[in-house]
Amino acid sequence: GINAEYGKQWYQRRVRGSSHNSWYCTKDKMKILLIMALVEVTLAKESPLQAILESPTETLKLYNSFKGEQHLAFQAAEDRMRFRLFRKSAEFVAEQNSVDSET
């Protein structure tokens, strides 16, 4: 009788979820997924080069890697000047890449 019906209703609400609760649950999940997708798109707009340039340490690592690959060695004063030129060139490339991706 009453206990069996109550048990059945409880089971439907708790295990399978009532249609009312599952709708809100699904709606909330969709909102979360949409927000996550928007965050990923926003983060994806930043190029890897731009991310490197935001960190002085990473920019210096990239410059030293470039020098190593090209077998370049400079005196300290020239090395500082070339590093500044390298950074400005990399900033220009990152800016141009972001302009191209916006069109």
PDB file of N, CA, C and O in Angstrom, residues 55-65 83:
ATOM      1  N   SER A  55      56.560  36.673 -19.338  1.00  0.00           N
ATOM      2  CA  SER A  55      57.471  36.268 -18.267  1.00  0.00           C
ATOM      3  C   SER A  55      58.904  36.599 -18.680  1.00  0.00           C
ATOM      4  O   SER A  55      59.419  36.031 -19.641  1.00  0.00           O
ATOM      5  N   PRO A  56      59.565  37.519 -17.969  1.00  0.00           N
ATOM      6  CA  PRO A  56      60.958  37.848 -18.311  1.00  0.00           C
ATOM      7  C   PRO A  56      61.870  36.615 -18.286  1.00  0.00           C
ATOM      8  O   PRO A  56      62.742  36.469 -19.145  1.00  0.00           O
ATOM      9  N   THR A  57      61.641  35.729 -17.341  1.00  0.00           N
ATOM     10  CA  THR A  57      62.465  34.520 -17.243  1.00  0.00           C
ATOM     11  C   THR A  57      62.279  33.635 -18.468  1.00  0.00           C
ATOM     12  O   THR A  57      63.255  33.137 -19.039  1.00  0.00           O
ATOM     13  N   GLU A  58      61.019  33.447 -18.878  1.00  0.00           N
ATOM     14  CA  GLU A  58      60.740  32.601 -20.049  1.00  0.00           C
ATOM     15  C   GLU A  58      61.260  33.249 -21.331  1.00  0.00           C
ATOM     16  O   GLU A  58      61.720  32.563 -22.237  1.00  0.00           O
ATOM     17  N   THR A  59      61.177  34.585 -21.407  1.00  0.00           N
ATOM     18  CA  THR A  59      61.698  35.292 -22.579  1.00  0.00           C
ATOM     19  C   THR A  59      63.211  35.091 -22.674  1.00  0.00           C
ATOM     20  O   THR A  59      63.743  34.817 -23.755  1.00  0.00           O
ATOM     21  N   LEU A  60      63.895  35.190 -21.563  1.00  0.00           N
ATOM     22  CA  LEU A  60      65.339  34.973 -21.545  1.00  0.00           C
ATOM     23  C   LEU A  60      65.687  33.529 -21.912  1.00  0.00           C
ATOM     24  O   LEU A  60      66.639  33.289 -22.661  1.00  0.00           O
ATOM     25  N   LYS A  61      64.892  32.586 -21.438  1.00  0.00           N
ATOM     26  CA  LYS A  61      65.112  31.176 -21.805  1.00  0.00           C
ATOM     27  C   LYS A  61      64.963  30.984 -23.311  1.00  0.00           C
ATOM     28  O   LYS A  61      65.744  30.268 -23.938  1.00  0.00           O
ATOM     29  N   LEU A  62      63.947  31.618 -23.895  1.00  0.00           N
ATOM     30  CA  LEU A  62      63.729  31.513 -25.336  1.00  0.00           C
ATOM     31  C   LEU A  62      64.901  32.118 -26.097  1.00  0.00           C
ATOM     32  O   LEU A  62      65.391  31.546 -27.079  1.00  0.00           O
ATOM     33  N   TYR A  63      65.381  33.268 -25.645  1.00  0.00           N
ATOM     34  CA  TYR A  63      66.523  33.928 -26.281  1.00  0.00           C
ATOM     35  C   TYR A  63      67.769  33.048 -26.190  1.00  0.00           C
ATOM     36  O   TYR A  63      68.477  32.854 -27.179  1.00  0.00           O
ATOM     37  N   ASN A  64      68.040  32.504 -25.013  1.00  0.00           N
ATOM     38  CA  ASN A  64      69.207  31.627 -24.854  1.00  0.00           C
ATOM     39  C   ASN A  64      69.083  30.368 -25.699  1.00  0.00           C
ATOM     40  O   ASN A  64      70.072  29.893 -26.260  1.00  0.00           O
ATOM     41  N   SER A  65      67.890  29.847 -25.829  1.00  0.00           N
ATOM     42  CA  SER A  65      67.662  28.685 -26.682  1.00  0.00           C
ATOM     43  C   SER A  65      67.955  29.037 -28.151  1.00  0.00           C
ATOM     44  O   SER A  65      68.604  28.272 -28.870  1.00  0.00           O
ATOM     45  N   PHE A  83      69.490  41.002 -26.985  1.00  0.00           N
ATOM     46  CA  PHE A  83      68.330  40.492 -26.256  1.00  0.00           C
ATOM     47  C   PHE A  83      67.161  41.467 -26.372  1.00  0.00           C
ATOM     48  O   PHE A  83      66.026  41.055 -26.606  1.00  0.00           O
TER      49      PHE A  83
END
